[in-house]
Tab-separated table of C-alpha atoms in Angstrom:
chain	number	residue	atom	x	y	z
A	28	UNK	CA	-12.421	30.659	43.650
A	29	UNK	CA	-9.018	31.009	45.477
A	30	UNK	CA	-5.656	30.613	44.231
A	31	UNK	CA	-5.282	27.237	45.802
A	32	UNK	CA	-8.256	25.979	44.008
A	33	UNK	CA	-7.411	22.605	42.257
A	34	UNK	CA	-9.147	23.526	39.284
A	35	UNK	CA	-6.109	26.382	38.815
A	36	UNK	CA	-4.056	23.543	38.310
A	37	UNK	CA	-5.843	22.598	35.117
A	38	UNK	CA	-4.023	25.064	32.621
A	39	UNK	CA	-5.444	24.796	28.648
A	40	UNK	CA	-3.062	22.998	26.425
A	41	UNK	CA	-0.497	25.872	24.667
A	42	UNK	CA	-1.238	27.109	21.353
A	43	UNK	CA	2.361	24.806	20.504
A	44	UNK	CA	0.815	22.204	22.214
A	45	UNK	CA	-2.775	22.176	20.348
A	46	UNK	CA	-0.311	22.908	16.748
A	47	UNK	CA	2.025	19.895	17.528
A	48	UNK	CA	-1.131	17.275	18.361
A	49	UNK	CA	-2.435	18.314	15.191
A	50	UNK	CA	1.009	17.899	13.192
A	51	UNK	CA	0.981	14.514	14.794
A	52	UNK	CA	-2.397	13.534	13.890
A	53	UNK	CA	-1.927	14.654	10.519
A	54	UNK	CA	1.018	12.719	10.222
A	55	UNK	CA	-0.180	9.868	11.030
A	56	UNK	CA	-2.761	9.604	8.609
A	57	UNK	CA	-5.650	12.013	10.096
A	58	UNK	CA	-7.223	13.487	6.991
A	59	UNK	CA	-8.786	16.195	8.979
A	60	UNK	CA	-5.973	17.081	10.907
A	61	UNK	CA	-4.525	17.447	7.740
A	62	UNK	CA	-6.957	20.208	6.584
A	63	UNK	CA	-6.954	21.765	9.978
A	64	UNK	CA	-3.530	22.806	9.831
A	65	UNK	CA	-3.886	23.596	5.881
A	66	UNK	CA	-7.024	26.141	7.103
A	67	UNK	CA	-4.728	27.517	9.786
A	68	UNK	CA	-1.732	28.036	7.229
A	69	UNK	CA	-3.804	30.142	5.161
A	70	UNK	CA	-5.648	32.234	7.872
A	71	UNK	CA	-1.632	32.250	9.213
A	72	UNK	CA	-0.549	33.586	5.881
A	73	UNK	CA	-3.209	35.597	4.714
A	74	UNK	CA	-2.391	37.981	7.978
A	75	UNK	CA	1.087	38.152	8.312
A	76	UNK	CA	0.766	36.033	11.804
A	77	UNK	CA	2.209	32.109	10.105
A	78	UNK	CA	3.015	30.355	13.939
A	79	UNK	CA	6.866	29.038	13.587
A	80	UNK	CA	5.362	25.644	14.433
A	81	UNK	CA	2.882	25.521	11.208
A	82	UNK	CA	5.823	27.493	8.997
A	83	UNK	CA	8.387	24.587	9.331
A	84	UNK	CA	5.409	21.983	8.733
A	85	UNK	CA	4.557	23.681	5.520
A	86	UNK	CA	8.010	23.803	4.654
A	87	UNK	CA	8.310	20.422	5.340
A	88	UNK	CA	5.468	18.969	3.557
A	89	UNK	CA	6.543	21.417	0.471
A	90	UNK	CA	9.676	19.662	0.800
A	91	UNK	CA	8.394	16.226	0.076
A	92	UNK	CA	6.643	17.141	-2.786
A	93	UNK	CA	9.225	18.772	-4.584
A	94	UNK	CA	12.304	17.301	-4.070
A	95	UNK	CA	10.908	13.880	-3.121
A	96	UNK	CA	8.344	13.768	-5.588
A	97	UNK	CA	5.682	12.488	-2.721
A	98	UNK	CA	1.864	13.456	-4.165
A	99	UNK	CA	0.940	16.622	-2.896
A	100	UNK	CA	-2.018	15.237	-1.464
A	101	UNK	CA	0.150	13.040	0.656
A	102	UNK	CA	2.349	15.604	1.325
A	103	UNK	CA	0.337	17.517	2.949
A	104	UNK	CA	-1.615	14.556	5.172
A	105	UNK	CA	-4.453	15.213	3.209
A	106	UNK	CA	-4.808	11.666	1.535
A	107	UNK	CA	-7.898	10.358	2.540
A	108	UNK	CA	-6.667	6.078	2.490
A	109	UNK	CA	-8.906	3.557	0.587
A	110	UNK	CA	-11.510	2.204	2.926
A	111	UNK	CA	-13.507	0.219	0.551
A	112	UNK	CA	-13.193	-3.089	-0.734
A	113	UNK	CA	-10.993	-3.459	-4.139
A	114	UNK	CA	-12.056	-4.565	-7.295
A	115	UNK	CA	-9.394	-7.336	-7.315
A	116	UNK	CA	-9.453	-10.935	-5.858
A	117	UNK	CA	-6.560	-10.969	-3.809
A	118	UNK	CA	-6.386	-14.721	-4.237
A	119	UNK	CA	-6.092	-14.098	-8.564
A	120	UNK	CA	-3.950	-11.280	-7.765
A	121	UNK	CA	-1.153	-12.949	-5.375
A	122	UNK	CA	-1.064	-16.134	-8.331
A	123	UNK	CA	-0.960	-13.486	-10.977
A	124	UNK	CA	2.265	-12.153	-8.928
A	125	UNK	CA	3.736	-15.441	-8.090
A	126	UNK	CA	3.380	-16.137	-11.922
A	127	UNK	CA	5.540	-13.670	-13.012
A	128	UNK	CA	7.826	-13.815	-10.364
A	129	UNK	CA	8.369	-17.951	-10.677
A	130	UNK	CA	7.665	-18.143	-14.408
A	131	UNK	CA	8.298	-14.816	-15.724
A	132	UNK	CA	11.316	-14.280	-14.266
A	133	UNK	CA	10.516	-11.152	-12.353
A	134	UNK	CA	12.074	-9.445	-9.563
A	135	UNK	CA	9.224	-8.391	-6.796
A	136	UNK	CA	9.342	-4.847	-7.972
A	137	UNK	CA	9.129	-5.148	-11.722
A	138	UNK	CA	6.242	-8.040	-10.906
A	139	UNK	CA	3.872	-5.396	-9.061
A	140	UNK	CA	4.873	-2.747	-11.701
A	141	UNK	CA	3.791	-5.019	-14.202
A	142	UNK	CA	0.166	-6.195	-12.664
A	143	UNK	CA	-0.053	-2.144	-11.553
A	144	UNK	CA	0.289	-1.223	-15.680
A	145	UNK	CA	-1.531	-4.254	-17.297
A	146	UNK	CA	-4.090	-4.815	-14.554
A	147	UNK	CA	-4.695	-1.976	-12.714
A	148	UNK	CA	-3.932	-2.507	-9.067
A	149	UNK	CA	-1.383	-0.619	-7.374
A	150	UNK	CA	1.808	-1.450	-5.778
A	151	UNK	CA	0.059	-1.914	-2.461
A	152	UNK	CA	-2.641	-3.870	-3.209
A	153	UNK	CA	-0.604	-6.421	-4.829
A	154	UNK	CA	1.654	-6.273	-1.991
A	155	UNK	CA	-1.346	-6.546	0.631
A	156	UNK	CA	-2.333	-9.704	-1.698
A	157	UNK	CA	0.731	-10.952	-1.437
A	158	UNK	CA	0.994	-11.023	1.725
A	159	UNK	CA	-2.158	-12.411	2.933
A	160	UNK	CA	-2.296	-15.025	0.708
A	161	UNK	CA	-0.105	-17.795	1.144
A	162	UNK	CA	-0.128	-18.940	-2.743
A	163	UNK	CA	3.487	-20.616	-2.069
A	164	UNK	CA	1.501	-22.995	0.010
A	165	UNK	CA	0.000	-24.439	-3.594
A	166	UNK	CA	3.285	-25.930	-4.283
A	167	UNK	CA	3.460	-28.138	-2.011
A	168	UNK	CA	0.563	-29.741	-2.752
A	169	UNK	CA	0.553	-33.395	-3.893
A	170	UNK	CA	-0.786	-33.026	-7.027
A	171	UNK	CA	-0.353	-36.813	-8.736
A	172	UNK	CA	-3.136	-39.124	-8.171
A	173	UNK	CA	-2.658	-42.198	-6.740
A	174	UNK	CA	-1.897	-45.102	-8.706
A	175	UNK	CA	0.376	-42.715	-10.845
A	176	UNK	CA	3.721	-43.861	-11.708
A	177	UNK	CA	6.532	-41.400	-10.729
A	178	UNK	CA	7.107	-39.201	-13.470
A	179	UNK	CA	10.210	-39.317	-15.397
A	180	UNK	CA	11.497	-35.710	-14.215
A	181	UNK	CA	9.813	-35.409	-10.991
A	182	UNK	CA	10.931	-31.500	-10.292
A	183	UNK	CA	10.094	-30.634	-14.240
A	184	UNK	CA	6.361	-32.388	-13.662
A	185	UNK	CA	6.250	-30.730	-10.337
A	186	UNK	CA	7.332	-27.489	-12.062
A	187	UNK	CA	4.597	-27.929	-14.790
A	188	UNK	CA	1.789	-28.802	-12.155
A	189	UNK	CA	2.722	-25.359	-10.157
A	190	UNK	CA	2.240	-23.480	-13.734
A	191	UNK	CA	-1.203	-24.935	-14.312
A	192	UNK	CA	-2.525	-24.155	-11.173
A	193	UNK	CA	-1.170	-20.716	-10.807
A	194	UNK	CA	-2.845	-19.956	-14.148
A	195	UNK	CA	-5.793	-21.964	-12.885
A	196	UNK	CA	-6.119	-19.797	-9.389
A	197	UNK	CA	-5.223	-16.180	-11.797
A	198	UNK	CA	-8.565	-16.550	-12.845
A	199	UNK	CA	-10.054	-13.753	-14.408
A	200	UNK	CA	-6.901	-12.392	-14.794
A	201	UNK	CA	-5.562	-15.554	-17.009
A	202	UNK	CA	-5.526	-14.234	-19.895
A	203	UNK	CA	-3.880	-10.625	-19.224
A	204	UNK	CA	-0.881	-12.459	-17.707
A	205	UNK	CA	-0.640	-14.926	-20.727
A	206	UNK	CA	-1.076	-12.690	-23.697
A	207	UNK	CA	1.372	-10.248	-21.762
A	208	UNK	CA	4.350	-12.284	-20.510
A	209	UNK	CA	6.582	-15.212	-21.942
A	210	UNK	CA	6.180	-17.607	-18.800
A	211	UNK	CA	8.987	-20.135	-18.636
């Protein structure tokens, strides 16, 4: 093959280059990238050759579980994410959430605390719930049959009616939320 070849212009990827796709992946939540560079610190460390590249990532992911108190799993990209179905219906779960954020008087944070120590999901479930269940959407519902006269307090019966079916829709998870919180 001559110089001019064009397969010469084909170089293999630098060792920094190969290190920093692998950071990347890792970072982005490749679980075997993860353990790549993991295997590579220790073979790095264990013979006095730790590539600068992998040395600052260490460092880094060290970092983040010390000082900001990120799992070390995490930390080091290692997490391997939730891929099957929960346990929860996100449907019981997002009226459990509304419930003690309309009734209970909850800020969004103390709410998915709350379900995350008395029912068991986490913070991102809930949230994921949440979000793809537009339980708001209940309210607005016309809830009086017809024939009814208008109630004397329409916002207080309206209020009421939103209660009942959010503690309706909770579901299995009724009576947690009642025996745990005063609802207003």
């Amino acid at each position: 093959m001559s110089p001019d070849h064009p397969d010469n212009d084909t170089a293999l990827p630098s060792e920094d280059a190969i290190i920093g796709n692998r950071i990347e992946r890792a970072k982005g939540g490749d679980a075997s990238a993860g353990r790549e560079l993991l295997r590579s610190i220790a073979l790095g460390l264990s013979g006095g050759k730790l590539h600068p590249l992998l040395a600052q990532y260490h460092a880094d992911c060290l970092w983040n579980h010390i000082q900001l108190g990120v799992s070390l799993e995490r930390a080091l990209h290692v997490y391997r994410y939730q891929i099957k179905s929960t346990t929860f219906d996100p449907i019981e779960l997002a009226a459990v959430f509304e419930l003690l954020i309309e009734f209970a008087g909850m800020k969004k944070g103390e709410a998915k605390a709350w379900i995350k120590s008395h029912i068991g999901a986490s913070k991102k479930i809930t949230e994921n719930a949440s979000a793809a269940v537009d339980i708001q959407a209940l309210d607005s519902l016309d809830l009086g049959g017809e024939g009814q006269t208008e109630p004397p307090d329409p916002e207080l019966y309206r209020r009421a009616r939103y209660l009942d079916l959010l503690l309706h829709t909770a579901g299995s998870m009724r009576r947690i939320v009642v025996e745990g919180v005063a609802l207003n």
